[in-house]
Coordinates of C-alpha atoms in Angstrom, one line a residue:
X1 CA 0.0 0.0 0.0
X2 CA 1.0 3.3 -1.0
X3 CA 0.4 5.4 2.1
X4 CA 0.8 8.8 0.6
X5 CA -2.6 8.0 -1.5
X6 CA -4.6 8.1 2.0
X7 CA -5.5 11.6 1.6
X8 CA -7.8 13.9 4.0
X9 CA -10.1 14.1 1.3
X10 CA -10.7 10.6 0.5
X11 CA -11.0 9.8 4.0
X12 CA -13.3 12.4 4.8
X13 CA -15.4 11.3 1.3
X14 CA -15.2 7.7 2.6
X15 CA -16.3 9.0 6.6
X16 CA -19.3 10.7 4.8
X17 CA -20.5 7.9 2.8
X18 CA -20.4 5.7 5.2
X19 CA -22.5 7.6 7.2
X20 CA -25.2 8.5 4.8
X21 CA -25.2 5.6 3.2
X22 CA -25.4 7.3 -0.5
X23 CA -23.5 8.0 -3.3
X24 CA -25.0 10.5 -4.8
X25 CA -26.0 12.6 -1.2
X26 CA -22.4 12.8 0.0
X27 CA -22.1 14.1 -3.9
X28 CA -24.0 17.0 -3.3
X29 CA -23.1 17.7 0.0
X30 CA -19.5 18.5 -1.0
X31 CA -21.0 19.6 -4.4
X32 CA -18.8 17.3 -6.0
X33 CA -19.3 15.1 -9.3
X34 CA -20.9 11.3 -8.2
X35 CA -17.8 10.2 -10.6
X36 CA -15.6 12.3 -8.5
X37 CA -16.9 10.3 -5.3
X38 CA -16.9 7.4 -6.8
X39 CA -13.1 7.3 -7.5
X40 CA -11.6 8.9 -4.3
X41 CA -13.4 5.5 -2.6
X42 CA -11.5 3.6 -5.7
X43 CA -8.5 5.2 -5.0
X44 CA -9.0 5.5 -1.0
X45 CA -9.7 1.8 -1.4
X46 CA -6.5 1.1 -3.7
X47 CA -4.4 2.5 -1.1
X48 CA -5.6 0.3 1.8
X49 CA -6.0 -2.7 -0.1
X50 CA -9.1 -3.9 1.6
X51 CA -12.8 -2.9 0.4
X52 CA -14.1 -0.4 2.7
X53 CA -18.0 -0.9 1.7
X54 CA -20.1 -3.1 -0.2
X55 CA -22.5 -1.4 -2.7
X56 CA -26.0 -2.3 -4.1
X57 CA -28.2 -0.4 -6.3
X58 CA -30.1 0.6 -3.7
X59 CA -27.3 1.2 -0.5
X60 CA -24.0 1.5 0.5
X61 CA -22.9 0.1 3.9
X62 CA -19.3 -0.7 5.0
X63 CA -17.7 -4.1 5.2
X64 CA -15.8 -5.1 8.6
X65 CA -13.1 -4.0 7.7
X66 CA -14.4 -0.7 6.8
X67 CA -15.9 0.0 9.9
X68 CA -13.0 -0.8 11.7
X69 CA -11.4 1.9 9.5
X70 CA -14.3 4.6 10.0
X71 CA -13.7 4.3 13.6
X72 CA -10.2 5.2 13.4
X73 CA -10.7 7.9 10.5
X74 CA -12.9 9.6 12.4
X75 CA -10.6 10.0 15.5
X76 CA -8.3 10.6 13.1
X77 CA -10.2 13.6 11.5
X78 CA -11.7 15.1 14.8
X79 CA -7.8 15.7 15.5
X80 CA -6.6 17.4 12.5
X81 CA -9.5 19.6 13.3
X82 CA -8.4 20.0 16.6
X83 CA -4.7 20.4 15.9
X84 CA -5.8 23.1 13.5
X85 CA -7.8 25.1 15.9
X86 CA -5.1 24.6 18.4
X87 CA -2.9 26.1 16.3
X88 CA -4.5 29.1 15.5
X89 CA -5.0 30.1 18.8
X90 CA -8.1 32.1 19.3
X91 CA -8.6 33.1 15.9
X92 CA -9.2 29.1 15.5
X93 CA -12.8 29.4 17.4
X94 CA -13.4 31.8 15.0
X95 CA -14.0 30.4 11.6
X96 CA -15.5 27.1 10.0
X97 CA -18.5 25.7 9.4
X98 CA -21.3 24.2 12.1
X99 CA -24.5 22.6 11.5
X100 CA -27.3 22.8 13.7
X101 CA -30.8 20.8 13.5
X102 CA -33.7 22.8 15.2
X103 CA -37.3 21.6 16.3
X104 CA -39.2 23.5 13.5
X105 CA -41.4 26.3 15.2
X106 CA -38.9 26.7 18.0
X107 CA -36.3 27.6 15.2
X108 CA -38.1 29.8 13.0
X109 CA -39.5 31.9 16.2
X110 CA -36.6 32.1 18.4
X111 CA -33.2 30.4 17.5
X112 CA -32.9 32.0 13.8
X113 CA -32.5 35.4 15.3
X114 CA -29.7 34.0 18.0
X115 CA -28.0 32.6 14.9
X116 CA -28.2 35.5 13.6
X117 CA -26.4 37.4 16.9
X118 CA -23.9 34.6 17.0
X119 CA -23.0 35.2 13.6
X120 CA -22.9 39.2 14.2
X121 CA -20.5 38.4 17.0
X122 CA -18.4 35.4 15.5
X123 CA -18.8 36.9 11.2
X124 CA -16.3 34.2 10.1
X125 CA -18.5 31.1 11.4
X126 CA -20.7 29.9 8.9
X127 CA -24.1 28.0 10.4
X128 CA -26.6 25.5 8.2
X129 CA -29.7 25.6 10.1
X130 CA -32.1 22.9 9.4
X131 CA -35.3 23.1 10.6
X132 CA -37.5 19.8 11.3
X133 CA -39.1 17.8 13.7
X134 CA -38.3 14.4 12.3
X135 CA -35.6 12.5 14.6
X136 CA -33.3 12.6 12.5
X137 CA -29.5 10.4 12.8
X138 CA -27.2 13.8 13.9
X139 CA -24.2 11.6 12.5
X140 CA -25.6 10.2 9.3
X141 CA -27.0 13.8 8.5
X142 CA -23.9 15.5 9.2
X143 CA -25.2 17.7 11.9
X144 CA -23.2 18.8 15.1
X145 CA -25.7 20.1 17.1
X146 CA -29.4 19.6 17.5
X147 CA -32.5 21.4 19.6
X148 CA -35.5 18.9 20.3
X149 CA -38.8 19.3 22.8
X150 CA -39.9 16.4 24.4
X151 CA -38.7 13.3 25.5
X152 CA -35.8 11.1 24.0
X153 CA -35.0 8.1 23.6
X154 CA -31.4 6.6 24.6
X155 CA -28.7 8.1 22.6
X156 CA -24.9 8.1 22.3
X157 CA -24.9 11.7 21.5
X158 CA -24.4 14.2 24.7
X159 CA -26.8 15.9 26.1
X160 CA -27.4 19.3 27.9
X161 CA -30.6 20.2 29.3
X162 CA -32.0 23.3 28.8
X163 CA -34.8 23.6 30.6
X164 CA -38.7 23.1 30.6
X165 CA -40.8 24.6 28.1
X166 CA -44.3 25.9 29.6
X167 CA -47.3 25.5 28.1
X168 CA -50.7 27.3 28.3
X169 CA -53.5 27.4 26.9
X170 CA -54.8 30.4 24.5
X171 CA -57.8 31.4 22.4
X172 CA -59.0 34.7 20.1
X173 CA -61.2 36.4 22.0
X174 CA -63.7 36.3 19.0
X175 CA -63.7 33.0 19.8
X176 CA -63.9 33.2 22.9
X177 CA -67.1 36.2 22.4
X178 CA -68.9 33.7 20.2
X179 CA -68.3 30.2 21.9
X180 CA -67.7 31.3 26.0
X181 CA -65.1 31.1 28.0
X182 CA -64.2 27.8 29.6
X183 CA -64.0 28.2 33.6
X184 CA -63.3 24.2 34.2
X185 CA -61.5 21.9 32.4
X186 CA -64.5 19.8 32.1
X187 CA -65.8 22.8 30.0
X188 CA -63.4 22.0 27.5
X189 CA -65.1 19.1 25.7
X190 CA -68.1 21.1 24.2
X191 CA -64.9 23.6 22.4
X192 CA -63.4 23.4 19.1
X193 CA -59.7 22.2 19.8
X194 CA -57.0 22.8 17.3
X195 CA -55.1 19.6 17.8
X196 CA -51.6 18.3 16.8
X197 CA -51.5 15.6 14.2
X198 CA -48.0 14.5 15.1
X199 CA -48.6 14.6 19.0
X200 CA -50.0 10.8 20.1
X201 CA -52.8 11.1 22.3
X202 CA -53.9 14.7 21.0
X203 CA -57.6 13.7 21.9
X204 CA -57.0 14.0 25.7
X205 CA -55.8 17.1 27.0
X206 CA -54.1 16.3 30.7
X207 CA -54.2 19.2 33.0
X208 CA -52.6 20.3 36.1
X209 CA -54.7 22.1 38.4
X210 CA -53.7 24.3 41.4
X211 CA -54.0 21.6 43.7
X212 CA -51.8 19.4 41.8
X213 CA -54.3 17.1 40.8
X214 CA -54.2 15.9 37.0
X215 CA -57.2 16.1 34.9
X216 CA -57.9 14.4 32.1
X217 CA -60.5 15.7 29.5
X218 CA -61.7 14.7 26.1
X219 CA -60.6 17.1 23.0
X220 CA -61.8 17.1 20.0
X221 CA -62.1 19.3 16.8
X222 CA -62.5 19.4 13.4
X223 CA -58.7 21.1 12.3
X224 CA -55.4 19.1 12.6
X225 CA -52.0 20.6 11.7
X226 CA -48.7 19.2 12.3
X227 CA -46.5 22.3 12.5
X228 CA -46.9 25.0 15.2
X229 CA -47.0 27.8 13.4
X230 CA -49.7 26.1 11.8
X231 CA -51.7 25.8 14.6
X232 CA -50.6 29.6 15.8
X233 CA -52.2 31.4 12.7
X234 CA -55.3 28.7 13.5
X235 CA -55.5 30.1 16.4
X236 CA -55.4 33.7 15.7
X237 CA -57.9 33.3 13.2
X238 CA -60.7 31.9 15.9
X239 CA -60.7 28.3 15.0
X240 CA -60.7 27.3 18.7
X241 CA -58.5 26.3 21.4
X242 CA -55.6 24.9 21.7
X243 CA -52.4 23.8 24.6
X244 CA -49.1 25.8 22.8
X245 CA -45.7 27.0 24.0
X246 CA -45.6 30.0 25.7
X247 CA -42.5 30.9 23.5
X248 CA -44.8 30.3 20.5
X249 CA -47.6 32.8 21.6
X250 CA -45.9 35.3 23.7
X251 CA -45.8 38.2 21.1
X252 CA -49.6 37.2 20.5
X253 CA -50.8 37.6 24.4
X254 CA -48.9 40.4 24.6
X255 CA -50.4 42.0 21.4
X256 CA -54.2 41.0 22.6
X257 CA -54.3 38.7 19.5
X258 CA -54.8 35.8 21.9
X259 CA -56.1 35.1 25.4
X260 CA -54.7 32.5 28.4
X261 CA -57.8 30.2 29.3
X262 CA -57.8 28.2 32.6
X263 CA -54.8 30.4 34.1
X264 CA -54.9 27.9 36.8
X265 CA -54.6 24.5 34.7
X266 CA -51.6 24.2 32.9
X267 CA -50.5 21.5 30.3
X268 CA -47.1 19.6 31.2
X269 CA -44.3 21.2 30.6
X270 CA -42.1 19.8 28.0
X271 CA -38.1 19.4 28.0
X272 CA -35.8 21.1 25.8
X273 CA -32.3 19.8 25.3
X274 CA -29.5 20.1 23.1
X275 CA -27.9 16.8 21.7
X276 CA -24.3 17.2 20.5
X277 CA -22.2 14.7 18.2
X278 CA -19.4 12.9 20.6
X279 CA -17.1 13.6 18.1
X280 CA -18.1 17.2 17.4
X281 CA -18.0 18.8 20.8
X282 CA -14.4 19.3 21.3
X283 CA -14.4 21.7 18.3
X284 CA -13.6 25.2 19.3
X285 CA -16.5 27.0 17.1
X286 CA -18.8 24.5 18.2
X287 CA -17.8 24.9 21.6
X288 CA -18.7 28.5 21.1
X289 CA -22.5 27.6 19.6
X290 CA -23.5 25.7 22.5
X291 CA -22.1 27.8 24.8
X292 CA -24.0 30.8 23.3
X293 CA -27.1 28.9 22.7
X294 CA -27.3 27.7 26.2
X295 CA -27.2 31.2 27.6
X296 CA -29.5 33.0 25.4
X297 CA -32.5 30.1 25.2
X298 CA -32.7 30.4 29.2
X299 CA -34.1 34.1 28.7
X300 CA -36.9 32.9 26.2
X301 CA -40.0 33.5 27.8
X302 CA -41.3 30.4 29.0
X303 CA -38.2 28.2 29.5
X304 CA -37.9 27.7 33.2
X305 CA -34.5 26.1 34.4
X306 CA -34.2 23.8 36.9
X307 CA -36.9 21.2 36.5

């Protein structure tokens, strides 16, 4: 084996593809040629003189050997990364690339604008933001850090809590004028609810009372979205009721758009936490993110630390 062919690049084409699984993906990732792709593996391949994945027409996974390899090629490339930072100094934390996965109405509302301070602060970082609230495979996607509400399953990637997102819940006060304002939660089941398709169990609003004591009403309705903001302009425009973030109608409250029902029964909170890739979290600029994230998100309204 000719050691000298075992280039950055190929490994780094050969980490990516492993990880994703797809040709022609990493190929317009790196916005590269599929052919190009194709032949750094060849060569990358060449040079080790085992094969490093086993392709169908469908998928590309690794072989044993290959995954033995990924392993060490991505120490290998988490160090040069390192090394390079290191040697910069501070101006190290100040450039490169990060990519950060957001909980859709969360992002659009609140953490676009952050990433847009961070980036006033730190000009020479560059962020992709991607906004979605599939659980998506951080590693597979490429992503270094990721924002999610609600629970989560087991997960090699670390965590940081960020707090508990309170919920409420709000109507238009035409609605309100036309249908009555609930005084009970038993009131509730002769409303309209604006419920969310992608929430299990969105037929039974739980509430918690002053008293502690849980209650448990029906909820139905005839509109089902599956994106907040979605269900925010629903709710401005009087199609009923409906549990939400207080981050996601603040502004609305505030601007007598909306109105809190049952001030005394609240929804459960939800936690928010940040997941980061193992391998990703040593890096200086991503260091930086989380850091910065961590500190502004406490001041949203709503988010309550320690619970």
């Amino acid at each position: 084996m000719d050691r000298s062919d075992v280039t950055l690049e190929r490994m780094r084409t050969f980490v990516r593809v492993a990880e994703r699984g797809s040709l022609s993906a990493v190929a317009r990732e790196l916005g590269l040629g599929q052919s190009t792709v194709t032949r750094q593996l060849r060569e990358l391949e060449d040079s080790v003189g085992v094969p490093l994945l086993s392709r169908t027409t469908r998928r590309v996974t690794m072989t044993d050997e290959g995954s033995r390899y990924y392993a060490n090629c991505v120490q290998i490339l988490r160090l040069v990364e390192q090394a390079g930072d290191e040697a910069r100094g501070t101006r190290g934390a100040l450039s490169g690339n990060i990519r950060i996965s957001c909980t859709a109405a969360f992002g659009v509302m609140h953490v676009s604008r952050l990433i847009f301070a961070f980036q006033d602060r730190y000009p020479d970082i560059g962020v992709d933001l991607s906004l979605t609230d599939e659980r998506i495979d951080l590693v597979r996607e490429g992503v270094d850090i990721a924002l999610r509400l609600g629970p989560l399953a087991d997960s090699s990637m670390k965590l940081r809590p960020l707090g508990q997102s309170r919920r409420l819940l709000v109507a238009a006060p035409d609605y309100l004028a036309a249908r009555g304002t609930p005084t009970r939660p038993q009131d509730l089941a002769g409303h309209e609810g604006v419920r969310m398709s992608n929430v299990a169990g969105s037929d039974t609003l739980v509430l918690q009372g002053p008293d502690g004591h849980r209650h448990a009403v029906p909820f139905g309705g005839r509109l089902r979205v599956d994106h907040g903001l979605a269900a925010r302009e629903a709710l401005v425009a009087g199609r009923g009721i409906a549990p939400t973030h207080h981050w996601l109608v603040d502004d609305l409250i505030a601007a007598g758009r909306l109105e809190p029902i049952l001030p005394d029964y609240a929804p459960p909170s939800v936690p928010l936490n940040m997941l980061i890739v193992p391998e990703r979290a040593g890096i200086a600029r991503v260091r930086l993110l989380i850091d910065f994230l961590a500190e502004q998100i406490a001041a949203i309204p709503g988010i309550e630390q320690g619970r």
